[in-house]
């Protein structure tokens, strides 16, 4: 990634990957400290975040990423929006390569398998998502790629 390429959208824009990583580390610390609520920053008060523990697709190294999740009738979904950037977030490739994950959510640690949604199922969940969080429609409009959705099967 070149130094000129920004990551993010709106109130959450980073000049480079190091800034994004530091922001993510801070959000993870907040989620752990509060049992699942973001305390400060652009997502202050948000309680629909989890910490995804995955394995790097290329590196094989452990990764952790704070992510918004959508709860639909007890089923949890992750959205690979990356704020509408042209590239998928790295964690999408991690899940495609290594779908067995661990998640921290509301003070609990759980094992899950990430399953990408396709076709009609994806469209149904996408409609529920943008109804709940309209900013995701804005992110889709900003990019030529199809934003990927994953169910965390527990």
mmCIF file with all atom_site columns, N, CA, C and O in Angstrom, residues 131-154:
data_model
loop_
_atom_site.group_PDB
_atom_site.id
_atom_site.type_symbol
_atom_site.label_atom_id
_atom_site.label_alt_id
_atom_site.label_comp_id
_atom_site.label_asym_id
_atom_site.label_entity_id
_atom_site.label_seq_id
_atom_site.pdbx_PDB_ins_code
_atom_site.Cartn_x
_atom_site.Cartn_y
_atom_site.Cartn_z
_atom_site.occupancy
_atom_site.B_iso_or_equiv
_atom_site.pdbx_formal_charge
_atom_site.auth_seq_id
_atom_site.auth_comp_id
_atom_site.auth_asym_id
_atom_site.auth_atom_id
_atom_site.pdbx_PDB_model_num
ATOM 1  N N  . UNK A 1 131 ? -30.717 -2.229  6.421  1.00 0.00 ? 131 UNK A N  1
ATOM 2  C CA . UNK A 1 131 ? -31.843 -1.713  7.202  1.00 0.00 ? 131 UNK A CA 1
ATOM 3  C C  . UNK A 1 131 ? -31.366 -1.330  8.602  1.00 0.00 ? 131 UNK A C  1
ATOM 4  O O  . UNK A 1 131 ? -31.761 -0.304  9.151  1.00 0.00 ? 131 UNK A O  1
ATOM 5  N N  . UNK A 1 132 ? -30.506 -2.146  9.178  1.00 0.00 ? 132 UNK A N  1
ATOM 6  C CA . UNK A 1 132 ? -29.974 -1.921  10.519 1.00 0.00 ? 132 UNK A CA 1
ATOM 7  C C  . UNK A 1 132 ? -28.870 -0.866  10.526 1.00 0.00 ? 132 UNK A C  1
ATOM 8  O O  . UNK A 1 132 ? -28.806 -0.041  11.431 1.00 0.00 ? 132 UNK A O  1
ATOM 9  N N  . UNK A 1 133 ? -28.005 -0.915  9.527  1.00 0.00 ? 133 UNK A N  1
ATOM 10 C CA . UNK A 1 133 ? -26.835 -0.032  9.461  1.00 0.00 ? 133 UNK A CA 1
ATOM 11 C C  . UNK A 1 133 ? -26.686 0.493   8.030  1.00 0.00 ? 133 UNK A C  1
ATOM 12 O O  . UNK A 1 133 ? -25.945 -0.074  7.222  1.00 0.00 ? 133 UNK A O  1
ATOM 13 N N  . UNK A 1 134 ? -27.399 1.571   7.693  1.00 0.00 ? 134 UNK A N  1
ATOM 14 C CA . UNK A 1 134 ? -27.416 2.084   6.314  1.00 0.00 ? 134 UNK A CA 1
ATOM 15 C C  . UNK A 1 134 ? -26.054 2.481   5.749  1.00 0.00 ? 134 UNK A C  1
ATOM 16 O O  . UNK A 1 134 ? -25.884 2.521   4.530  1.00 0.00 ? 134 UNK A O  1
ATOM 17 N N  . UNK A 1 135 ? -25.093 2.755   6.604  1.00 0.00 ? 135 UNK A N  1
ATOM 18 C CA . UNK A 1 135 ? -23.767 3.132   6.113  1.00 0.00 ? 135 UNK A CA 1
ATOM 19 C C  . UNK A 1 135 ? -23.142 2.043   5.244  1.00 0.00 ? 135 UNK A C  1
ATOM 20 O O  . UNK A 1 135 ? -22.333 2.340   4.370  1.00 0.00 ? 135 UNK A O  1
ATOM 21 N N  . UNK A 1 136 ? -23.552 0.785   5.420  1.00 0.00 ? 136 UNK A N  1
ATOM 22 C CA . UNK A 1 136 ? -22.987 -0.283  4.598  1.00 0.00 ? 136 UNK A CA 1
ATOM 23 C C  . UNK A 1 136 ? -23.428 -0.157  3.142  1.00 0.00 ? 136 UNK A C  1
ATOM 24 O O  . UNK A 1 136 ? -22.678 -0.525  2.228  1.00 0.00 ? 136 UNK A O  1
ATOM 25 N N  . UNK A 1 137 ? -24.612 0.383   2.878  1.00 0.00 ? 137 UNK A N  1
ATOM 26 C CA . UNK A 1 137 ? -25.043 0.654   1.500  1.00 0.00 ? 137 UNK A CA 1
ATOM 27 C C  . UNK A 1 137 ? -24.136 1.711   0.876  1.00 0.00 ? 137 UNK A C  1
ATOM 28 O O  . UNK A 1 137 ? -23.785 1.623   -0.313 1.00 0.00 ? 137 UNK A O  1
ATOM 29 N N  . UNK A 1 138 ? -23.747 2.712   1.667  1.00 0.00 ? 138 UNK A N  1
ATOM 30 C CA . UNK A 1 138 ? -22.813 3.731   1.180  1.00 0.00 ? 138 UNK A CA 1
ATOM 31 C C  . UNK A 1 138 ? -21.474 3.111   0.828  1.00 0.00 ? 138 UNK A C  1
ATOM 32 O O  . UNK A 1 138 ? -20.869 3.454   -0.195 1.00 0.00 ? 138 UNK A O  1
ATOM 33 N N  . UNK A 1 139 ? -21.000 2.202   1.664  1.00 0.00 ? 139 UNK A N  1
ATOM 34 C CA . UNK A 1 139 ? -19.719 1.543   1.397  1.00 0.00 ? 139 UNK A CA 1
ATOM 35 C C  . UNK A 1 139 ? -19.794 0.741   0.093  1.00 0.00 ? 139 UNK A C  1
ATOM 36 O O  . UNK A 1 139 ? -18.861 0.768   -0.715 1.00 0.00 ? 139 UNK A O  1
ATOM 37 N N  . UNK A 1 140 ? -20.895 0.017   -0.124 1.00 0.00 ? 140 UNK A N  1
ATOM 38 C CA . UNK A 1 140 ? -21.036 -0.762  -1.353 1.00 0.00 ? 140 UNK A CA 1
ATOM 39 C C  . UNK A 1 140 ? -21.049 0.147   -2.575 1.00 0.00 ? 140 UNK A C  1
ATOM 40 O O  . UNK A 1 140 ? -20.452 -0.175  -3.595 1.00 0.00 ? 140 UNK A O  1
ATOM 41 N N  . UNK A 1 141 ? -21.691 1.305   -2.456 1.00 0.00 ? 141 UNK A N  1
ATOM 42 C CA . UNK A 1 141 ? -21.759 2.248   -3.572 1.00 0.00 ? 141 UNK A CA 1
ATOM 43 C C  . UNK A 1 141 ? -20.385 2.824   -3.926 1.00 0.00 ? 141 UNK A C  1
ATOM 44 O O  . UNK A 1 141 ? -20.163 3.221   -5.076 1.00 0.00 ? 141 UNK A O  1
ATOM 45 N N  . UNK A 1 142 ? -19.463 2.851   -2.977 1.00 0.00 ? 142 UNK A N  1
ATOM 46 C CA . UNK A 1 142 ? -18.130 3.423   -3.197 1.00 0.00 ? 142 UNK A CA 1
ATOM 47 C C  . UNK A 1 142 ? -17.178 2.480   -3.923 1.00 0.00 ? 142 UNK A C  1
ATOM 48 O O  . UNK A 1 142 ? -16.124 2.906   -4.385 1.00 0.00 ? 142 UNK A O  1
ATOM 49 N N  . UNK A 1 143 ? -17.520 1.188   -4.007 1.00 0.00 ? 143 UNK A N  1
ATOM 50 C CA . UNK A 1 143 ? -16.568 0.219   -4.543 1.00 0.00 ? 143 UNK A CA 1
ATOM 51 C C  . UNK A 1 143 ? -17.173 -0.590  -5.681 1.00 0.00 ? 143 UNK A C  1
ATOM 52 O O  . UNK A 1 143 ? -18.391 -0.768  -5.739 1.00 0.00 ? 143 UNK A O  1
ATOM 53 N N  . UNK A 1 144 ? -16.295 -1.077  -6.549 1.00 0.00 ? 144 UNK A N  1
ATOM 54 C CA . UNK A 1 144 ? -16.732 -1.937  -7.644 1.00 0.00 ? 144 UNK A CA 1
ATOM 55 C C  . UNK A 1 144 ? -16.834 -3.400  -7.213 1.00 0.00 ? 144 UNK A C  1
ATOM 56 O O  . UNK A 1 144 ? -17.464 -4.204  -7.890 1.00 0.00 ? 144 UNK A O  1
ATOM 57 N N  . UNK A 1 145 ? -16.217 -3.732  -6.105 1.00 0.00 ? 145 UNK A N  1
ATOM 58 C CA . UNK A 1 145 ? -16.240 -5.128  -5.658 1.00 0.00 ? 145 UNK A CA 1
ATOM 59 C C  . UNK A 1 145 ? -17.530 -5.424  -4.901 1.00 0.00 ? 145 UNK A C  1
ATOM 60 O O  . UNK A 1 145 ? -18.155 -4.527  -4.351 1.00 0.00 ? 145 UNK A O  1
ATOM 61 N N  . UNK A 1 146 ? -17.910 -6.684  -4.871 1.00 0.00 ? 146 UNK A N  1
ATOM 62 C CA . UNK A 1 146 ? -19.067 -7.110  -4.076 1.00 0.00 ? 146 UNK A CA 1
ATOM 63 C C  . UNK A 1 146 ? -18.573 -7.350  -2.650 1.00 0.00 ? 146 UNK A C  1
ATOM 64 O O  . UNK A 1 146 ? -17.645 -8.132  -2.422 1.00 0.00 ? 146 UNK A O  1
ATOM 65 N N  . UNK A 1 147 ? -19.163 -6.643  -1.707 1.00 0.00 ? 147 UNK A N  1
ATOM 66 C CA . UNK A 1 147 ? -18.763 -6.803  -0.308 1.00 0.00 ? 147 UNK A CA 1
ATOM 67 C C  . UNK A 1 147 ? -19.171 -8.198  0.155  1.00 0.00 ? 147 UNK A C  1
ATOM 68 O O  . UNK A 1 147 ? -20.322 -8.604  0.008  1.00 0.00 ? 147 UNK A O  1
ATOM 69 N N  . UNK A 1 148 ? -18.226 -8.909  0.715  1.00 0.00 ? 148 UNK A N  1
ATOM 70 C CA . UNK A 1 148 ? -18.467 -10.279 1.153  1.00 0.00 ? 148 UNK A CA 1
ATOM 71 C C  . UNK A 1 148 ? -19.086 -10.318 2.545  1.00 0.00 ? 148 UNK A C  1
ATOM 72 O O  . UNK A 1 148 ? -18.733 -9.519  3.409  1.00 0.00 ? 148 UNK A O  1
ATOM 73 N N  . UNK A 1 149 ? -19.982 -11.274 2.736  1.00 0.00 ? 149 UNK A N  1
ATOM 74 C CA . UNK A 1 149 ? -20.636 -11.510 4.024  1.00 0.00 ? 149 UNK A CA 1
ATOM 75 C C  . UNK A 1 149 ? -20.317 -12.928 4.470  1.00 0.00 ? 149 UNK A C  1
ATOM 76 O O  . UNK A 1 149 ? -20.322 -13.857 3.662  1.00 0.00 ? 149 UNK A O  1
ATOM 77 N N  . UNK A 1 150 ? -20.091 -13.073 5.784  1.00 0.00 ? 150 UNK A N  1
ATOM 78 C CA . UNK A 1 150 ? -19.772 -14.379 6.355  1.00 0.00 ? 150 UNK A CA 1
ATOM 79 C C  . UNK A 1 150 ? -20.686 -14.629 7.557  1.00 0.00 ? 150 UNK A C  1
ATOM 80 O O  . UNK A 1 150 ? -20.905 -13.728 8.369  1.00 0.00 ? 150 UNK A O  1
ATOM 81 N N  . UNK A 1 151 ? -21.170 -15.860 7.670  1.00 0.00 ? 151 UNK A N  1
ATOM 82 C CA . UNK A 1 151 ? -21.852 -16.278 8.889  1.00 0.00 ? 151 UNK A CA 1
ATOM 83 C C  . UNK A 1 151 ? -20.822 -16.955 9.785  1.00 0.00 ? 151 UNK A C  1
ATOM 84 O O  . UNK A 1 151 ? -19.997 -17.740 9.302  1.00 0.00 ? 151 UNK A O  1
ATOM 85 N N  . UNK A 1 152 ? -20.889 -16.661 11.080 1.00 0.00 ? 152 UNK A N  1
ATOM 86 C CA . UNK A 1 152 ? -20.049 -17.360 12.061 1.00 0.00 ? 152 UNK A CA 1
ATOM 87 C C  . UNK A 1 152 ? -20.889 -18.500 12.605 1.00 0.00 ? 152 UNK A C  1
ATOM 88 O O  . UNK A 1 152 ? -21.776 -18.312 13.430 1.00 0.00 ? 152 UNK A O  1
ATOM 89 N N  . UNK A 1 153 ? -20.627 -19.706 12.135 1.00 0.00 ? 153 UNK A N  1
ATOM 90 C CA . UNK A 1 153 ? -21.382 -20.886 12.559 1.00 0.00 ? 153 UNK A CA 1
ATOM 91 C C  . UNK A 1 153 ? -20.764 -21.393 13.845 1.00 0.00 ? 153 UNK A C  1
ATOM 92 O O  . UNK A 1 153 ? -19.597 -21.773 13.885 1.00 0.00 ? 153 UNK A O  1
ATOM 93 N N  . UNK A 1 154 ? -21.587 -21.362 14.908 1.00 0.00 ? 154 UNK A N  1
ATOM 94 C CA . UNK A 1 154 ? -21.096 -21.753 16.227 1.00 0.00 ? 154 UNK A CA 1
ATOM 95 C C  . UNK A 1 154 ? -21.639 -23.101 16.606 1.00 0.00 ? 154 UNK A C  1
ATOM 96 O O  . UNK A 1 154 ? -22.639 -23.547 16.151 1.00 0.00 ? 154 UNK A O  1
#
